[in-house]
Coordinates of C-alpha atoms in Angstrom, one line a residue:
M246 CA -144.1 83.9 -39.4
G247 CA -140.7 83.0 -38.1
R248 CA -141.5 79.3 -37.6
F249 CA -143.1 79.2 -41.0
V250 CA -140.0 80.6 -42.7
L251 CA -137.8 78.2 -40.8
A252 CA -139.9 75.3 -41.9
A253 CA -139.9 76.4 -45.5
S254 CA -136.2 77.0 -45.4
G255 CA -135.6 73.5 -44.0
L256 CA -137.7 71.9 -46.7
G257 CA -136.1 74.1 -49.4
I258 CA -132.6 73.3 -48.3
V259 CA -133.2 69.6 -48.3
L260 CA -134.7 69.7 -51.8
A261 CA -131.9 72.0 -53.0
L262 CA -129.2 69.6 -51.8
V263 CA -130.9 66.6 -53.4
L264 CA -131.5 68.4 -56.7
T265 CA -127.9 69.6 -57.0
H266 CA -126.1 66.6 -55.5
P267 CA -123.1 66.1 -55.6
L268 CA -122.3 69.7 -56.4
P269 CA -122.5 70.9 -52.8
W270 CA -119.7 68.6 -51.8
A271 CA -117.2 69.9 -54.4
P272 CA -118.3 73.6 -54.8
A273 CA -114.8 75.0 -55.6
T274 CA -113.9 72.6 -58.4
T275 CA -117.1 71.6 -60.3
V276 CA -120.2 73.1 -61.8
L277 CA -123.5 71.9 -63.3
D278 CA -123.3 72.1 -67.1
D279 CA -126.1 71.1 -69.5
G280 CA -123.9 71.2 -72.5
T281 CA -124.4 74.9 -73.2
H282 CA -121.3 75.9 -71.2
D283 CA -123.4 78.7 -69.8
P284 CA -122.2 78.3 -66.2
F285 CA -118.7 79.3 -67.4
Q286 CA -120.1 82.4 -68.9
F287 CA -122.0 83.3 -65.8
M288 CA -118.9 82.8 -63.6
W289 CA -117.3 85.5 -65.8
N290 CA -120.4 87.7 -65.2
L291 CA -120.0 87.4 -61.5
W292 CA -116.2 88.0 -61.8
W293 CA -116.8 91.1 -63.8
V294 CA -118.9 92.6 -61.1
R295 CA -116.0 92.2 -58.7
A296 CA -113.4 93.1 -61.4
S297 CA -115.2 96.4 -62.1
L298 CA -116.3 97.4 -58.7
V299 CA -113.5 96.1 -56.5
D300 CA -110.5 95.6 -58.7
G301 CA -111.1 98.7 -60.9
L302 CA -110.7 97.0 -64.3
G303 CA -113.5 98.9 -65.9
R304 CA -117.1 100.0 -65.7
P305 CA -119.8 97.6 -64.5
F306 CA -121.9 97.7 -67.7
F307 CA -119.2 98.0 -70.3
T308 CA -116.1 96.0 -70.8
R309 CA -113.1 96.0 -73.1
Y310 CA -112.1 92.6 -71.8
L311 CA -114.4 91.1 -74.4
F312 CA -114.4 91.9 -78.1
Y313 CA -111.1 93.8 -77.6
P314 CA -110.3 96.6 -78.6
D315 CA -113.8 97.9 -79.2
G316 CA -115.4 96.4 -76.1
I317 CA -119.0 95.7 -75.6
S318 CA -122.0 96.9 -73.6
L319 CA -123.3 94.5 -71.0
L320 CA -126.7 96.2 -70.7
F321 CA -128.5 93.8 -72.9
H322 CA -126.3 90.8 -72.0
T323 CA -127.6 88.2 -69.6
Y324 CA -125.3 89.8 -67.1
S325 CA -127.2 89.2 -63.8
F326 CA -125.5 92.2 -62.2
S327 CA -127.7 92.1 -59.0
L328 CA -126.7 88.4 -58.5
G329 CA -123.1 89.5 -59.0
L330 CA -123.5 92.0 -56.1
L331 CA -124.9 89.2 -53.9
S332 CA -121.9 87.1 -54.8
L333 CA -119.3 89.8 -53.9
P334 CA -118.8 88.7 -50.3
L335 CA -118.6 85.1 -51.4
Q336 CA -116.0 85.8 -54.0
L337 CA -113.9 87.6 -51.5
L338 CA -114.2 85.1 -48.7
L339 CA -114.5 81.6 -50.3
P340 CA -111.6 79.6 -51.7
D341 CA -111.6 79.7 -55.6
G342 CA -113.9 82.6 -55.1
V343 CA -115.8 82.9 -58.4
V344 CA -116.5 79.1 -58.7
S345 CA -117.6 78.7 -55.1
A346 CA -119.7 81.9 -55.2
H347 CA -121.4 80.8 -58.4
N348 CA -122.2 77.4 -56.9
V349 CA -123.7 78.9 -53.8
L350 CA -126.1 80.8 -56.0
V351 CA -127.0 77.6 -57.9
V352 CA -127.5 75.5 -54.8
T353 CA -129.5 78.1 -52.8
A354 CA -131.8 79.1 -55.7
P355 CA -134.3 76.3 -55.2
A356 CA -134.4 76.9 -51.4
L357 CA -135.0 80.6 -51.9
C358 CA -137.7 79.9 -54.5
L359 CA -139.5 77.6 -52.2
V360 CA -139.4 80.0 -49.3
A361 CA -140.6 83.0 -51.4
T362 CA -143.4 80.9 -53.1
A363 CA -144.5 79.6 -49.7
L364 CA -144.8 83.1 -48.3
L365 CA -146.9 84.1 -51.4
A366 CA -149.1 81.0 -51.1
R367 CA -149.6 81.5 -47.4
A368 CA -150.6 85.2 -47.9
V369 CA -153.1 84.2 -50.6
T370 CA -154.6 81.1 -49.2
G371 CA -154.3 81.7 -45.5
D372 CA -153.3 78.1 -44.9
A373 CA -149.6 77.8 -43.9
A374 CA -149.4 74.0 -44.3
A375 CA -151.1 74.0 -47.7
A376 CA -148.8 76.9 -48.8
L377 CA -145.7 75.0 -47.7
V378 CA -146.7 71.8 -49.6
G379 CA -147.9 73.7 -52.7
A380 CA -144.6 75.7 -52.9
T381 CA -142.7 72.5 -53.6
V382 CA -144.3 72.6 -57.1
A383 CA -142.4 75.8 -57.9
V384 CA -139.1 73.9 -57.3
L385 CA -139.7 70.3 -58.3
N386 CA -140.8 70.7 -62.0
P387 CA -139.0 70.1 -65.3
I388 CA -138.2 73.6 -66.3
A389 CA -136.9 74.6 -62.8
V390 CA -134.6 71.6 -62.7
W391 CA -133.5 72.2 -66.3
F392 CA -132.7 75.8 -65.4
L393 CA -130.6 74.9 -62.3
P394 CA -127.2 75.5 -63.9
I395 CA -128.1 79.0 -65.3
I396 CA -128.3 81.6 -62.6
Y397 CA -130.0 84.0 -65.0
L398 CA -132.9 81.6 -65.2
S399 CA -132.8 79.9 -61.8
C400 CA -133.5 83.2 -59.9
L401 CA -137.2 82.6 -60.0
W402 CA -137.3 83.4 -56.2
L403 CA -137.1 87.1 -57.1
V404 CA -140.3 86.8 -59.1
A405 CA -142.1 84.9 -56.3
L406 CA -140.7 87.5 -53.8
L407 CA -142.1 90.4 -55.9
L408 CA -145.5 88.8 -56.2
W409 CA -145.6 88.3 -52.4
V410 CA -144.6 91.9 -51.7
W411 CA -147.2 93.1 -54.1
W412 CA -149.9 91.1 -52.4
E413 CA -148.8 92.4 -49.0
L414 CA -148.7 95.9 -50.3
H415 CA -152.5 95.8 -51.0
A416 CA -153.3 93.9 -47.9
R417 CA -151.3 96.2 -45.5
R418 CA -151.3 99.5 -47.4
R419 CA -147.9 100.6 -46.1
G420 CA -145.7 103.0 -48.0
V421 CA -142.5 101.1 -47.1
L422 CA -143.8 98.1 -49.1
V423 CA -144.0 100.3 -52.2
M424 CA -140.3 101.0 -51.8
V425 CA -139.6 97.3 -51.1
A426 CA -141.5 96.3 -54.3
L427 CA -139.5 98.8 -56.4
G428 CA -136.3 97.5 -54.9
V429 CA -137.2 93.9 -55.8
V430 CA -138.1 95.1 -59.3
A431 CA -134.7 96.7 -59.7
A432 CA -133.0 93.6 -58.5
L433 CA -135.1 91.5 -60.9
V434 CA -134.3 93.8 -63.9
F435 CA -130.6 93.5 -63.3
A436 CA -130.8 89.8 -62.6
S437 CA -133.0 88.6 -65.5
Q438 CA -134.6 91.1 -67.8
E439 CA -137.0 88.5 -69.2
Y440 CA -138.3 87.6 -65.8
A441 CA -138.7 91.3 -64.9
M442 CA -140.8 91.9 -68.0
I443 CA -143.0 88.9 -67.2
A444 CA -143.4 89.8 -63.6
L445 CA -144.3 93.4 -64.4
G446 CA -146.9 92.0 -66.9
L447 CA -148.4 90.0 -64.1
L448 CA -148.5 93.0 -61.8
L449 CA -150.2 95.0 -64.6
L450 CA -152.8 92.2 -65.0
D451 CA -153.3 92.2 -61.2
T452 CA -153.8 96.0 -61.2
V453 CA -156.5 95.7 -63.9
V454 CA -158.2 92.8 -62.2
R455 CA -158.3 94.4 -58.8
A456 CA -159.6 97.7 -60.2
A457 CA -162.4 95.8 -62.0
A458 CA -163.3 92.9 -59.8
A459 CA -161.4 92.7 -56.5
R460 CA -164.5 92.1 -54.4
R461 CA -165.9 89.5 -56.7
L462 CA -162.6 87.6 -56.7
A463 CA -162.1 88.0 -52.9
M464 CA -158.8 89.9 -53.4
P465 CA -157.7 92.8 -51.2
P466 CA -159.0 95.9 -52.9
L467 CA -156.7 98.0 -55.0
W468 CA -154.6 100.5 -53.0
A469 CA -154.7 103.3 -55.5
G470 CA -152.1 105.5 -53.9
G471 CA -149.5 102.7 -53.6
V472 CA -150.2 101.5 -57.1
I473 CA -149.8 104.9 -58.6
A474 CA -146.5 105.5 -56.7
F475 CA -145.2 102.0 -57.8
W476 CA -146.0 102.5 -61.4
I477 CA -144.6 106.0 -61.5
G478 CA -141.4 104.6 -59.9
C479 CA -141.2 101.8 -62.5
A480 CA -141.8 104.3 -65.3
I481 CA -139.0 106.5 -64.2
G482 CA -136.6 103.6 -63.8
M483 CA -137.5 101.9 -67.0
G484 CA -137.4 105.2 -68.9
G485 CA -133.9 105.8 -67.7
L486 CA -132.8 102.4 -68.8
A487 CA -134.5 102.8 -72.2
S488 CA -132.6 106.1 -72.8
V489 CA -129.3 104.3 -72.1
A490 CA -130.4 101.4 -74.3
L491 CA -131.1 103.7 -77.2
A492 CA -127.6 105.1 -76.9
E493 CA -126.1 101.6 -76.9
P494 CA -128.1 99.7 -79.4
A495 CA -128.0 95.9 -79.8
Q496 CA -129.1 93.6 -82.5
T497 CA -132.4 91.8 -82.0
P498 CA -132.2 88.0 -82.2
P499 CA -133.2 86.5 -85.5
V500 CA -136.8 85.6 -86.0
I501 CA -136.0 81.9 -86.5
Q502 CA -134.5 81.8 -83.0
L503 CA -137.7 83.1 -81.5
L504 CA -139.8 80.6 -83.4
L505 CA -137.6 77.6 -82.4
A506 CA -137.8 78.6 -78.8
S507 CA -141.6 78.8 -78.8
G508 CA -143.7 76.3 -76.9
Y509 CA -146.6 74.2 -78.0
L510 CA -149.9 73.1 -76.4
A511 CA -149.4 69.4 -76.2
G512 CA -146.2 69.9 -74.3
F513 CA -148.0 71.4 -71.3
V514 CA -149.9 68.3 -70.5
T515 CA -148.0 65.3 -72.0
P516 CA -146.1 63.4 -69.3
P517 CA -142.5 62.9 -70.6
W518 CA -142.4 59.5 -68.7
L519 CA -145.4 58.4 -70.7
S520 CA -144.6 59.9 -74.1
A521 CA -141.1 61.2 -74.5
P522 CA -140.8 64.4 -76.7
P523 CA -138.7 64.1 -79.9
A524 CA -136.0 66.3 -78.2
P525 CA -135.5 65.9 -74.4
F526 CA -135.4 69.7 -74.1
W527 CA -139.2 70.0 -74.7
T528 CA -139.8 68.2 -71.4
V529 CA -139.4 71.7 -69.9
L530 CA -142.9 72.6 -71.1
Y531 CA -144.6 69.9 -69.0
L532 CA -146.5 71.4 -66.0
G533 CA -146.1 68.4 -63.8
T534 CA -148.2 65.3 -62.9
A535 CA -149.1 66.2 -59.3
P536 CA -150.1 69.9 -60.1
L537 CA -152.3 68.6 -63.0
V538 CA -153.9 66.1 -60.6
V539 CA -154.6 68.8 -58.0
L540 CA -155.7 71.4 -60.6
P541 CA -159.3 70.2 -60.9
I542 CA -159.6 70.1 -57.1
A543 CA -158.3 73.6 -56.8
V544 CA -160.8 74.8 -59.4
W545 CA -163.6 73.1 -57.5
L546 CA -162.6 74.0 -54.0
G547 CA -160.6 77.2 -54.5
G548 CA -163.6 79.1 -55.6
R549 CA -163.3 82.6 -56.8
R550 CA -160.2 83.2 -54.7
A551 CA -158.3 81.0 -57.1
A552 CA -159.7 82.7 -60.2
F553 CA -156.9 85.3 -60.6
W554 CA -154.1 82.7 -60.3
L555 CA -155.8 80.5 -62.9
L556 CA -156.1 83.5 -65.2
G557 CA -152.4 84.2 -64.7
I558 CA -151.5 80.6 -65.6
G559 CA -153.6 80.9 -68.7
V560 CA -151.9 84.2 -69.7
T561 CA -148.4 83.0 -69.1
L562 CA -148.9 79.7 -71.0
A563 CA -150.5 81.5 -73.9
M564 CA -147.4 83.8 -74.1
A565 CA -145.1 80.7 -73.8
L566 CA -146.5 79.5 -77.2
G567 CA -144.7 82.4 -78.9
P568 CA -145.9 84.3 -82.0
F569 CA -147.9 81.4 -83.5
V570 CA -150.0 78.8 -81.7
H571 CA -149.2 75.1 -82.4
L572 CA -150.6 71.9 -80.9
H573 CA -147.3 70.3 -81.7
H574 CA -144.0 72.1 -82.4
P575 CA -143.4 72.4 -86.1
L576 CA -139.7 71.6 -85.6
P577 CA -139.8 69.2 -82.6
E578 CA -136.1 68.2 -83.0
L579 CA -135.0 71.8 -83.2
R580 CA -133.4 71.3 -86.6
M581 CA -133.8 73.5 -89.6
P582 CA -135.4 71.7 -92.6
P583 CA -133.8 72.0 -96.1
G584 CA -135.0 75.2 -97.7
G585 CA -135.6 77.0 -94.5
F586 CA -138.6 77.3 -92.2
K587 CA -141.8 79.3 -92.7
P588 CA -144.0 79.8 -89.6
T589 CA -147.5 78.3 -89.6
G590 CA -150.4 78.4 -87.3
P591 CA -152.7 81.3 -86.1
P592 CA -151.0 84.2 -84.4
G593 CA -151.1 84.2 -80.6
P594 CA -151.0 86.8 -77.8
Y595 CA -147.2 87.0 -78.1
A596 CA -147.5 88.4 -81.6
L597 CA -149.8 91.1 -80.4
A598 CA -147.6 91.8 -77.4
M599 CA -144.6 92.3 -79.7
A600 CA -146.5 94.8 -81.7
L601 CA -147.5 96.8 -78.6
F602 CA -144.1 96.4 -76.8
P603 CA -141.2 96.3 -79.2
L604 CA -138.9 95.4 -76.2
L605 CA -140.2 91.9 -76.5
R606 CA -138.3 91.5 -79.8
F607 CA -135.0 91.5 -77.8
F608 CA -136.0 88.3 -75.9
R609 CA -135.1 85.0 -77.5
A610 CA -137.3 82.3 -75.8
P611 CA -141.0 82.6 -75.2
Y612 CA -141.1 79.1 -73.7
R613 CA -139.5 80.6 -70.5
W614 CA -142.9 82.0 -69.5
V615 CA -143.6 78.4 -68.3
A616 CA -141.1 79.0 -65.5
I617 CA -143.3 81.8 -64.1
A618 CA -146.4 79.8 -64.7
Q619 CA -145.0 77.2 -62.3
I620 CA -145.0 79.7 -59.4
L621 CA -148.7 80.5 -60.1
L622 CA -149.4 76.8 -60.4
A623 CA -147.8 76.3 -57.0
V624 CA -150.3 78.9 -55.5
V625 CA -153.2 77.1 -57.2
T626 CA -152.0 73.8 -55.9
A627 CA -152.0 75.3 -52.4
F628 CA -155.6 76.3 -52.9
G629 CA -156.5 72.7 -53.8
I630 CA -154.7 71.3 -50.7
A631 CA -156.2 74.0 -48.5
G632 CA -159.7 73.1 -49.7
L633 CA -159.1 69.4 -48.9
R634 CA -157.8 70.3 -45.5
Q635 CA -160.8 72.5 -44.7
R636 CA -163.1 69.5 -45.5
A637 CA -161.1 67.2 -43.2
G638 CA -163.1 66.3 -40.1
S639 CA -160.2 66.4 -37.5
A640 CA -156.7 67.6 -37.0
A641 CA -155.4 64.1 -37.5
T642 CA -157.2 63.9 -40.9
R643 CA -155.8 67.2 -41.9
T644 CA -152.3 66.0 -41.1
V645 CA -152.9 62.9 -43.2
V646 CA -154.1 65.1 -46.1
T647 CA -151.1 67.4 -45.8
V648 CA -148.5 64.6 -45.6
G649 CA -150.2 62.6 -48.4
A650 CA -150.2 65.7 -50.6
L651 CA -146.5 66.4 -49.9
A652 CA -145.6 62.7 -50.6
L653 CA -147.6 62.8 -53.8
I654 CA -145.9 66.0 -55.1
L655 CA -142.4 64.7 -54.2
A656 CA -142.9 61.3 -55.7
L657 CA -144.6 62.4 -58.9
G658 CA -142.2 65.4 -59.2
A659 CA -139.2 63.1 -59.0
L660 CA -140.7 61.1 -61.8
D661 CA -141.3 64.2 -63.9
V662 CA -137.8 65.5 -63.6
R663 CA -135.9 62.2 -63.9
G664 CA -132.9 62.6 -66.1
L665 CA -133.2 66.4 -66.5
R666 CA -130.6 67.5 -64.1
A667 CA -127.4 68.7 -65.8
P668 CA -124.3 66.6 -65.0
V669 CA -121.5 67.8 -62.8
V670 CA -118.3 68.7 -64.7
P671 CA -114.9 70.0 -63.7
A672 CA -114.3 73.8 -63.5
A673 CA -110.6 74.3 -63.7
V674 CA -108.3 76.5 -65.8
P675 CA -105.8 74.4 -67.8
A676 CA -102.2 74.5 -66.5
A677 CA -101.0 75.8 -69.8
Y678 CA -102.4 79.2 -68.9
D679 CA -100.0 79.6 -66.0
V680 CA -97.4 81.3 -68.3
I681 CA -100.0 83.8 -69.4
R682 CA -101.3 84.4 -65.9
R683 CA -97.8 85.2 -64.6
D684 CA -97.2 87.8 -67.3
P685 CA -98.1 91.2 -65.8
E686 CA -98.0 93.0 -69.2
P687 CA -101.4 94.0 -70.6
S688 CA -102.2 92.3 -73.9
A689 CA -104.9 90.5 -75.8
I690 CA -105.2 86.7 -76.4
L691 CA -106.6 84.8 -79.4
E692 CA -108.4 81.6 -78.4
L693 CA -109.3 78.9 -81.0
P694 CA -111.5 77.2 -82.0
S695 CA -114.2 79.9 -82.1
G696 CA -117.9 79.5 -82.6
P697 CA -120.4 76.8 -81.4
E698 CA -119.8 73.2 -80.5
L699 CA -120.6 70.8 -83.4
D700 CA -123.4 68.8 -81.6
A701 CA -124.5 71.2 -78.9
F702 CA -125.7 74.8 -78.3
G703 CA -122.6 75.8 -76.4
F704 CA -120.0 78.3 -77.5
W705 CA -116.3 77.7 -76.8
S706 CA -115.9 81.3 -75.9
S707 CA -117.8 80.6 -72.6
Y708 CA -114.8 78.5 -71.5
Y709 CA -112.4 81.3 -72.6
M710 CA -114.3 83.8 -70.5
F711 CA -113.9 81.6 -67.4
Y712 CA -110.2 81.2 -68.1
Q713 CA -109.9 85.0 -68.4
T714 CA -111.0 85.3 -64.7
V715 CA -107.5 83.9 -63.9
H716 CA -105.2 85.3 -66.6
R717 CA -106.9 88.7 -67.1
K718 CA -105.8 89.2 -70.7
F719 CA -108.2 90.8 -73.2
L720 CA -110.3 88.4 -75.4
L721 CA -111.2 89.1 -79.0
E722 CA -114.7 87.9 -78.5
G723 CA -117.0 86.4 -75.8
T724 CA -120.4 84.6 -75.4
V725 CA -122.9 87.5 -75.2
S726 CA -126.6 87.5 -75.6
R727 CA -126.8 90.3 -78.3
L728 CA -124.0 91.5 -80.5
P729 CA -123.9 95.2 -81.2
P730 CA -123.8 96.3 -84.8
G731 CA -120.3 96.5 -86.2
L732 CA -118.7 93.7 -84.1
T733 CA -117.9 90.3 -85.6
W734 CA -117.2 86.9 -84.2
V735 CA -113.6 85.5 -84.3
L736 CA -114.8 82.8 -86.7
A737 CA -115.6 85.4 -89.3
R738 CA -112.1 86.9 -89.2
S739 CA -108.9 85.8 -90.8
F740 CA -105.6 85.6 -88.9
T741 CA -103.0 84.9 -91.6
D742 CA -100.9 88.0 -90.7
F743 CA -100.7 89.0 -87.0
T744 CA -99.2 92.4 -87.8
T745 CA -102.8 93.5 -88.3
V746 CA -103.6 92.8 -84.6
P747 CA -100.5 94.1 -82.9
Y748 CA -102.2 94.1 -79.5
V749 CA -102.5 90.3 -79.5
K750 CA -99.6 88.7 -77.6
Y751 CA -100.7 85.1 -77.1
V752 CA -102.6 82.5 -79.2
V753 CA -104.0 79.4 -77.6
V754 CA -105.3 76.5 -79.6
H755 CA -107.4 73.8 -77.9
R756 CA -107.0 70.6 -80.0
D757 CA -109.6 68.7 -78.0
L758 CA -112.2 71.3 -78.7
A759 CA -111.3 71.6 -82.4
E760 CA -112.2 67.9 -82.8
R761 CA -115.8 68.8 -81.7
S762 CA -116.0 71.9 -83.9
Y763 CA -117.3 72.6 -87.4
P764 CA -115.0 72.1 -90.4
S765 CA -114.8 75.9 -91.0
M766 CA -113.3 76.3 -87.5
Q767 CA -110.8 73.6 -88.1
T768 CA -109.8 75.3 -91.4
Q769 CA -109.4 78.6 -89.5
I770 CA -107.0 76.9 -87.0
A771 CA -104.9 75.4 -89.8
Q772 CA -104.6 78.9 -91.5
T773 CA -103.7 80.5 -88.1
E774 CA -101.1 77.9 -87.3
A775 CA -99.5 78.5 -90.8
A776 CA -99.0 82.1 -89.7
L777 CA -97.8 81.1 -86.3
A778 CA -95.0 79.1 -87.9
T779 CA -93.3 82.4 -88.9
Q780 CA -94.8 84.9 -86.5
G781 CA -95.1 82.9 -83.3
I782 CA -92.9 81.3 -80.7
P783 CA -94.2 78.0 -79.2
L784 CA -94.4 78.4 -75.4
V785 CA -96.3 75.5 -73.9
T786 CA -97.9 72.3 -75.0
D787 CA -99.9 70.7 -72.2
G788 CA -101.9 67.8 -73.6
P789 CA -104.3 69.2 -76.2
V790 CA -103.6 72.9 -75.3
R791 CA -100.9 74.7 -77.2
V792 CA -99.8 78.3 -76.4
W793 CA -97.8 80.6 -78.7
Q794 CA -96.3 84.0 -78.1
L795 CA -96.4 86.4 -81.0
R796 CA -93.3 88.2 -82.3
T797 CA -95.6 90.8 -83.8
F798 CA -96.9 92.0 -80.4
R799 CA -96.5 95.8 -79.8
P800 CA -97.1 96.8 -76.2
E801 CA -97.8 100.4 -77.1
T802 CA -100.9 99.4 -79.0
V803 CA -102.6 98.1 -75.9
R804 CA -104.9 100.6 -74.1

């Protein structure tokens, strides 16, 4: 086992360094950003774990540092609290702590995913070499590479780890593995709620299949005692979270967002290098050239042992289609047509699942089920390679098969993911914030422009959250997954008289961002600057960044 983990770690580290290059060589000053600005939000998430637990600035799952003065619950936010806990030593020890800690999580995620998937495939197939080669599929595929900048979505290693522990639980029948499985579930719930839901769905499917046909599918038989203990533990934990969630309600995403983020059948099997999708984003649906080549071999040679994993792939891909099944996406360019959009197509399993499990309505992107399908596909690929190795006549031939399969996966995988890796961008707080950072007095800060970028899915408030990790002043909004009832975005507010917000001490306007914003945001800036002419004092102009201090600030209103 030790040598196997070492080999998997070595291969994983090499792939991780290649996939994230040149980020590992500038981990304190740069990040990967795909245009959504999500990494800046997630650096805030990591920082808030430290700020709440170490610095005593608030509670871990509630903050008034966003949407001040009301504050906001982080329970339904893509907070990744458990990843924040992992980052704590890194934040405390590394230079430029939160940036470096975030990048360590980004760079190590592919390596951890490969190791966890390799352990799973080895336990299932019994062939270490095939497992190691097959596990590369879970790392070198379009959706995994696309998700690299976003730690909430790149933590697939936790899903693979849970599936491996679950398999070992039935094979070894040891109580300690039940506790380990529950611990991994807890880590997964607080790292990525969507992945936790998908993983628990797969474990439920596994439970049913083992109970009905474990012997026929050559699976370790169901360990009834361990399974009962596990699901009782899950019920208690999830029930507790549900009760907290009911006390802190959040708005469900609009239906149109769910429909836009649903997959389509042709995307699973259409090579993007052969026929590019209308929007590059839809490349994430493609399962990969090498896995599709190996899939028929796995079906042929894997026999009944591969049946459950093939079933799992079918289920996850069916769910990735969203509420309605389409051969091609009805809005391939992700743009709303004039007059709105009415869903078409027959209802799919996702629609039934939403009716049975209302929690699904809180999740925004069915296509993300494809990421979990890639782990299952890696196991099926390992079955195909193991079958070929078993039919090899000699050790030398088996080596040729193994090396050839690895070369095929790496070469075709590189072709599949070409151009999908997010670019490396600077991660630095503008010097104009120094005057705010040096001010020890608690206060709030208004940052403009507000809202989304004109030609991208990113929100400017993600940048402002990252800047807050340095200046530590309250923000009037933030980039959050789900906005609770009663709270509004800054863009929907008027700032023509700052006496109505006496807790705001500073106003910062980013002219460079305003040029890439919607006209309504530019209008808001003009109205705000008219009020600043009489109620503000210009402090700093550093290139496109302008900082004002307000005469209307009243320290006694800050709490």
